[in-house]
mmCIF file with all atom_site columns, C-alpha atoms in Angstrom:
data_model
loop_
_atom_site.group_PDB
_atom_site.id
_atom_site.type_symbol
_atom_site.label_atom_id
_atom_site.label_alt_id
_atom_site.label_comp_id
_atom_site.label_asym_id
_atom_site.label_entity_id
_atom_site.label_seq_id
_atom_site.pdbx_PDB_ins_code
_atom_site.Cartn_x
_atom_site.Cartn_y
_atom_site.Cartn_z
_atom_site.occupancy
_atom_site.B_iso_or_equiv
_atom_site.pdbx_formal_charge
_atom_site.auth_seq_id
_atom_site.auth_comp_id
_atom_site.auth_asym_id
_atom_site.auth_atom_id
_atom_site.pdbx_PDB_model_num
ATOM 1   C CA . UNK A 1 1   ? -4.574 -10.896 8.995  1.00 83.00 ? 1   UNK A CA 1
ATOM 2   C CA . UNK A 1 2   ? -3.011 -8.588  11.580 1.00 91.00 ? 2   UNK A CA 1
ATOM 3   C CA . UNK A 1 3   ? -4.787 -5.382  12.544 1.00 93.00 ? 3   UNK A CA 1
ATOM 4   C CA . UNK A 1 4   ? -3.169 -2.191  13.798 1.00 94.00 ? 4   UNK A CA 1
ATOM 5   C CA . UNK A 1 5   ? -5.380 0.138   15.855 1.00 94.00 ? 5   UNK A CA 1
ATOM 6   C CA . UNK A 1 6   ? -5.256 2.893   18.436 1.00 94.00 ? 6   UNK A CA 1
ATOM 7   C CA . UNK A 1 7   ? -6.935 1.841   21.689 1.00 94.00 ? 7   UNK A CA 1
ATOM 8   C CA . UNK A 1 8   ? -6.972 4.574   24.318 1.00 92.00 ? 8   UNK A CA 1
ATOM 9   C CA . UNK A 1 9   ? -3.358 5.525   24.956 1.00 94.00 ? 9   UNK A CA 1
ATOM 10  C CA . UNK A 1 10  ? -1.828 2.525   23.151 1.00 95.00 ? 10  UNK A CA 1
ATOM 11  C CA . UNK A 1 11  ? -1.093 1.337   19.639 1.00 96.00 ? 11  UNK A CA 1
ATOM 12  C CA . UNK A 1 12  ? -2.299 -2.253  19.428 1.00 96.00 ? 12  UNK A CA 1
ATOM 13  C CA . UNK A 1 13  ? -1.314 -4.999  16.979 1.00 96.00 ? 13  UNK A CA 1
ATOM 14  C CA . UNK A 1 14  ? -3.819 -7.859  16.960 1.00 96.00 ? 14  UNK A CA 1
ATOM 15  C CA . UNK A 1 15  ? -2.668 -10.981 15.180 1.00 95.00 ? 15  UNK A CA 1
ATOM 16  C CA . UNK A 1 16  ? -4.833 -13.556 13.438 1.00 91.00 ? 16  UNK A CA 1
ATOM 17  C CA . UNK A 1 17  ? -4.763 -17.220 14.487 1.00 91.00 ? 17  UNK A CA 1
ATOM 18  C CA . UNK A 1 18  ? -2.049 -18.412 12.120 1.00 91.00 ? 18  UNK A CA 1
ATOM 19  C CA . UNK A 1 19  ? 0.020  -15.288 12.733 1.00 92.00 ? 19  UNK A CA 1
ATOM 20  C CA . UNK A 1 20  ? -0.108 -15.909 16.482 1.00 93.00 ? 20  UNK A CA 1
ATOM 21  C CA . UNK A 1 21  ? 1.397  -19.341 16.009 1.00 91.00 ? 21  UNK A CA 1
ATOM 22  C CA . UNK A 1 22  ? 4.087  -18.123 13.642 1.00 90.00 ? 22  UNK A CA 1
ATOM 23  C CA . UNK A 1 23  ? 5.052  -15.062 15.702 1.00 91.00 ? 23  UNK A CA 1
ATOM 24  C CA . UNK A 1 24  ? 4.945  -16.896 19.051 1.00 90.00 ? 24  UNK A CA 1
ATOM 25  C CA . UNK A 1 25  ? 2.779  -14.133 20.538 1.00 92.00 ? 25  UNK A CA 1
ATOM 26  C CA . UNK A 1 26  ? -0.850 -13.047 20.662 1.00 91.00 ? 26  UNK A CA 1
ATOM 27  C CA . UNK A 1 27  ? -0.255 -9.424  19.779 1.00 92.00 ? 27  UNK A CA 1
ATOM 28  C CA . UNK A 1 28  ? 1.553  -6.322  20.864 1.00 94.00 ? 28  UNK A CA 1
ATOM 29  C CA . UNK A 1 29  ? 0.693  -3.135  22.784 1.00 96.00 ? 29  UNK A CA 1
ATOM 30  C CA . UNK A 1 30  ? 2.862  -0.022  22.754 1.00 95.00 ? 30  UNK A CA 1
ATOM 31  C CA . UNK A 1 31  ? 2.092  3.175   24.720 1.00 96.00 ? 31  UNK A CA 1
ATOM 32  C CA . UNK A 1 32  ? 1.479  6.206   22.490 1.00 95.00 ? 32  UNK A CA 1
ATOM 33  C CA . UNK A 1 33  ? 4.156  7.980   24.524 1.00 95.00 ? 33  UNK A CA 1
ATOM 34  C CA . UNK A 1 34  ? 6.725  5.759   22.764 1.00 96.00 ? 34  UNK A CA 1
ATOM 35  C CA . UNK A 1 35  ? 5.394  6.479   19.253 1.00 97.00 ? 35  UNK A CA 1
ATOM 36  C CA . UNK A 1 36  ? 7.487  8.981   17.291 1.00 96.00 ? 36  UNK A CA 1
ATOM 37  C CA . UNK A 1 37  ? 5.572  8.877   14.006 1.00 96.00 ? 37  UNK A CA 1
ATOM 38  C CA . UNK A 1 38  ? 3.768  6.783   11.435 1.00 97.00 ? 38  UNK A CA 1
ATOM 39  C CA . UNK A 1 39  ? 3.961  6.461   7.672  1.00 96.00 ? 39  UNK A CA 1
ATOM 40  C CA . UNK A 1 40  ? 2.845  4.284   4.780  1.00 97.00 ? 40  UNK A CA 1
ATOM 41  C CA . UNK A 1 41  ? 5.285  2.128   2.810  1.00 95.00 ? 41  UNK A CA 1
ATOM 42  C CA . UNK A 1 42  ? 3.734  0.912   -0.462 1.00 93.00 ? 42  UNK A CA 1
ATOM 43  C CA . UNK A 1 43  ? 6.256  -1.926  -0.946 1.00 90.00 ? 43  UNK A CA 1
ATOM 44  C CA . UNK A 1 44  ? 5.976  -4.529  1.827  1.00 89.00 ? 44  UNK A CA 1
ATOM 45  C CA . UNK A 1 45  ? 9.421  -6.034  1.311  1.00 86.00 ? 45  UNK A CA 1
ATOM 46  C CA . UNK A 1 46  ? 11.184 -2.708  1.961  1.00 88.00 ? 46  UNK A CA 1
ATOM 47  C CA . UNK A 1 47  ? 10.337 -2.843  5.664  1.00 90.00 ? 47  UNK A CA 1
ATOM 48  C CA . UNK A 1 48  ? 12.334 -6.031  6.235  1.00 89.00 ? 48  UNK A CA 1
ATOM 49  C CA . UNK A 1 49  ? 15.838 -5.989  7.650  1.00 88.00 ? 49  UNK A CA 1
ATOM 50  C CA . UNK A 1 50  ? 17.743 -8.722  9.429  1.00 88.00 ? 50  UNK A CA 1
ATOM 51  C CA . UNK A 1 51  ? 16.314 -12.183 9.931  1.00 88.00 ? 51  UNK A CA 1
ATOM 52  C CA . UNK A 1 52  ? 13.391 -13.673 11.844 1.00 88.00 ? 52  UNK A CA 1
ATOM 53  C CA . UNK A 1 53  ? 14.073 -14.322 15.525 1.00 86.00 ? 53  UNK A CA 1
ATOM 54  C CA . UNK A 1 54  ? 11.528 -15.553 16.603 1.00 83.00 ? 54  UNK A CA 1
ATOM 55  C CA . UNK A 1 55  ? 9.393  -15.193 13.554 1.00 82.00 ? 55  UNK A CA 1
ATOM 56  C CA . UNK A 1 56  ? 8.587  -16.883 10.295 1.00 90.00 ? 56  UNK A CA 1
ATOM 57  C CA . UNK A 1 57  ? 8.516  -16.037 6.647  1.00 89.00 ? 57  UNK A CA 1
ATOM 58  C CA . UNK A 1 58  ? 7.630  -17.564 3.335  1.00 89.00 ? 58  UNK A CA 1
ATOM 59  C CA . UNK A 1 59  ? 9.646  -15.866 0.580  1.00 85.00 ? 59  UNK A CA 1
ATOM 60  C CA . UNK A 1 60  ? 7.549  -13.525 -1.559 1.00 84.00 ? 60  UNK A CA 1
ATOM 61  C CA . UNK A 1 61  ? 4.410  -14.292 0.532  1.00 91.00 ? 61  UNK A CA 1
ATOM 62  C CA . UNK A 1 62  ? 4.537  -13.113 4.166  1.00 92.00 ? 62  UNK A CA 1
ATOM 63  C CA . UNK A 1 63  ? 6.710  -12.292 7.165  1.00 94.00 ? 63  UNK A CA 1
ATOM 64  C CA . UNK A 1 64  ? 5.526  -12.244 10.773 1.00 95.00 ? 64  UNK A CA 1
ATOM 65  C CA . UNK A 1 65  ? 7.229  -11.915 14.142 1.00 94.00 ? 65  UNK A CA 1
ATOM 66  C CA . UNK A 1 66  ? 10.341 -10.296 15.548 1.00 93.00 ? 66  UNK A CA 1
ATOM 67  C CA . UNK A 1 67  ? 13.200 -9.614  13.140 1.00 93.00 ? 67  UNK A CA 1
ATOM 68  C CA . UNK A 1 68  ? 16.685 -9.296  14.618 1.00 92.00 ? 68  UNK A CA 1
ATOM 69  C CA . UNK A 1 69  ? 19.340 -7.049  13.077 1.00 91.00 ? 69  UNK A CA 1
ATOM 70  C CA . UNK A 1 70  ? 22.616 -5.708  14.497 1.00 90.00 ? 70  UNK A CA 1
ATOM 71  C CA . UNK A 1 71  ? 20.938 -2.511  15.811 1.00 86.00 ? 71  UNK A CA 1
ATOM 72  C CA . UNK A 1 72  ? 17.963 -4.142  17.548 1.00 90.00 ? 72  UNK A CA 1
ATOM 73  C CA . UNK A 1 73  ? 14.609 -5.734  16.692 1.00 93.00 ? 73  UNK A CA 1
ATOM 74  C CA . UNK A 1 74  ? 11.649 -4.895  14.467 1.00 94.00 ? 74  UNK A CA 1
ATOM 75  C CA . UNK A 1 75  ? 8.183  -6.381  14.706 1.00 95.00 ? 75  UNK A CA 1
ATOM 76  C CA . UNK A 1 76  ? 6.598  -7.218  11.366 1.00 95.00 ? 76  UNK A CA 1
ATOM 77  C CA . UNK A 1 77  ? 3.302  -8.685  10.255 1.00 95.00 ? 77  UNK A CA 1
ATOM 78  C CA . UNK A 1 78  ? 3.334  -8.115  6.499  1.00 95.00 ? 78  UNK A CA 1
ATOM 79  C CA . UNK A 1 79  ? 2.076  -9.928  3.449  1.00 92.00 ? 79  UNK A CA 1
ATOM 80  C CA . UNK A 1 80  ? 2.682  -9.623  -0.265 1.00 89.00 ? 80  UNK A CA 1
ATOM 81  C CA . UNK A 1 81  ? -0.368 -7.537  -1.141 1.00 84.00 ? 81  UNK A CA 1
ATOM 82  C CA . UNK A 1 82  ? -1.078 -3.983  -0.124 1.00 86.00 ? 82  UNK A CA 1
ATOM 83  C CA . UNK A 1 83  ? 0.720  -1.214  1.739  1.00 95.00 ? 83  UNK A CA 1
ATOM 84  C CA . UNK A 1 84  ? 2.383  -1.401  5.148  1.00 96.00 ? 84  UNK A CA 1
ATOM 85  C CA . UNK A 1 85  ? 1.966  0.940   8.104  1.00 97.00 ? 85  UNK A CA 1
ATOM 86  C CA . UNK A 1 86  ? 5.320  1.784   9.692  1.00 96.00 ? 86  UNK A CA 1
ATOM 87  C CA . UNK A 1 87  ? 5.155  3.007   13.291 1.00 97.00 ? 87  UNK A CA 1
ATOM 88  C CA . UNK A 1 88  ? 8.417  4.593   14.428 1.00 96.00 ? 88  UNK A CA 1
ATOM 89  C CA . UNK A 1 89  ? 9.081  4.034   18.119 1.00 96.00 ? 89  UNK A CA 1
ATOM 90  C CA . UNK A 1 90  ? 11.332 5.580   20.751 1.00 95.00 ? 90  UNK A CA 1
ATOM 91  C CA . UNK A 1 91  ? 14.653 3.860   21.497 1.00 92.00 ? 91  UNK A CA 1
ATOM 92  C CA . UNK A 1 92  ? 13.255 2.626   24.827 1.00 91.00 ? 92  UNK A CA 1
ATOM 93  C CA . UNK A 1 93  ? 10.512 0.614   23.069 1.00 92.00 ? 93  UNK A CA 1
ATOM 94  C CA . UNK A 1 94  ? 11.018 -3.135  22.622 1.00 90.00 ? 94  UNK A CA 1
ATOM 95  C CA . UNK A 1 95  ? 10.842 -2.835  18.830 1.00 93.00 ? 95  UNK A CA 1
ATOM 96  C CA . UNK A 1 96  ? 11.651 -0.125  16.331 1.00 85.00 ? 96  UNK A CA 1
ATOM 97  C CA . UNK A 1 97  ? 9.660  0.047   14.125 1.00 92.00 ? 97  UNK A CA 1
ATOM 98  C CA . UNK A 1 98  ? 6.384  -1.847  13.948 1.00 95.00 ? 98  UNK A CA 1
ATOM 99  C CA . UNK A 1 99  ? 5.442  -2.810  10.393 1.00 96.00 ? 99  UNK A CA 1
ATOM 100 C CA . UNK A 1 100 ? 1.941  -4.125  9.716  1.00 96.00 ? 100 UNK A CA 1
ATOM 101 C CA . UNK A 1 101 ? 0.130  -4.671  6.404  1.00 95.00 ? 101 UNK A CA 1
ATOM 102 C CA . UNK A 1 102 ? -3.176 -2.804  6.251  1.00 93.00 ? 102 UNK A CA 1
ATOM 103 C CA . UNK A 1 103 ? -5.775 -2.418  3.526  1.00 89.00 ? 103 UNK A CA 1
ATOM 104 C CA . UNK A 1 104 ? -6.673 1.003   4.977  1.00 92.00 ? 104 UNK A CA 1
ATOM 105 C CA . UNK A 1 105 ? -3.090 2.103   5.688  1.00 95.00 ? 105 UNK A CA 1
ATOM 106 C CA . UNK A 1 106 ? -3.743 5.832   5.176  1.00 96.00 ? 106 UNK A CA 1
ATOM 107 C CA . UNK A 1 107 ? -6.629 5.771   7.688  1.00 95.00 ? 107 UNK A CA 1
ATOM 108 C CA . UNK A 1 108 ? -4.528 3.911   10.273 1.00 95.00 ? 108 UNK A CA 1
ATOM 109 C CA . UNK A 1 109 ? -1.665 6.399   9.882  1.00 96.00 ? 109 UNK A CA 1
ATOM 110 C CA . UNK A 1 110 ? -4.102 9.315   10.199 1.00 95.00 ? 110 UNK A CA 1
ATOM 111 C CA . UNK A 1 111 ? -5.528 7.802   13.417 1.00 94.00 ? 111 UNK A CA 1
ATOM 112 C CA . UNK A 1 112 ? -2.051 7.394   14.915 1.00 95.00 ? 112 UNK A CA 1
ATOM 113 C CA . UNK A 1 113 ? -0.925 10.886  13.884 1.00 94.00 ? 113 UNK A CA 1
ATOM 114 C CA . UNK A 1 114 ? -4.129 12.341  15.298 1.00 91.00 ? 114 UNK A CA 1
ATOM 115 C CA . UNK A 1 115 ? -3.199 11.106  18.775 1.00 88.00 ? 115 UNK A CA 1
ATOM 116 C CA . UNK A 1 116 ? 0.373  12.407  18.777 1.00 79.00 ? 116 UNK A CA 1
#
């Protein structure tokens, strides 16, 4: 399962083994300077827009990777159970937003907000 943490002056997404294969990447690092906010979304499917590119999904189970939509790209690593942490990023960031499932979503959001 993916993990979202704050490491120094970066927000870091670490992907699990299977997620790395599906997303075609090992993880993601974004400078805190590009973070505009963070929130919790209780319904994982509400964070999805567009279609995977490159990324993979299994309907009603999980979605991982970059999701392309007419306005840009999102990065998602979400699964069917539990809340999702949404990290809003500046327009200059490669993705907007990051969406990662987390059992301790409130704690992750508090950690991100505490650094802003």
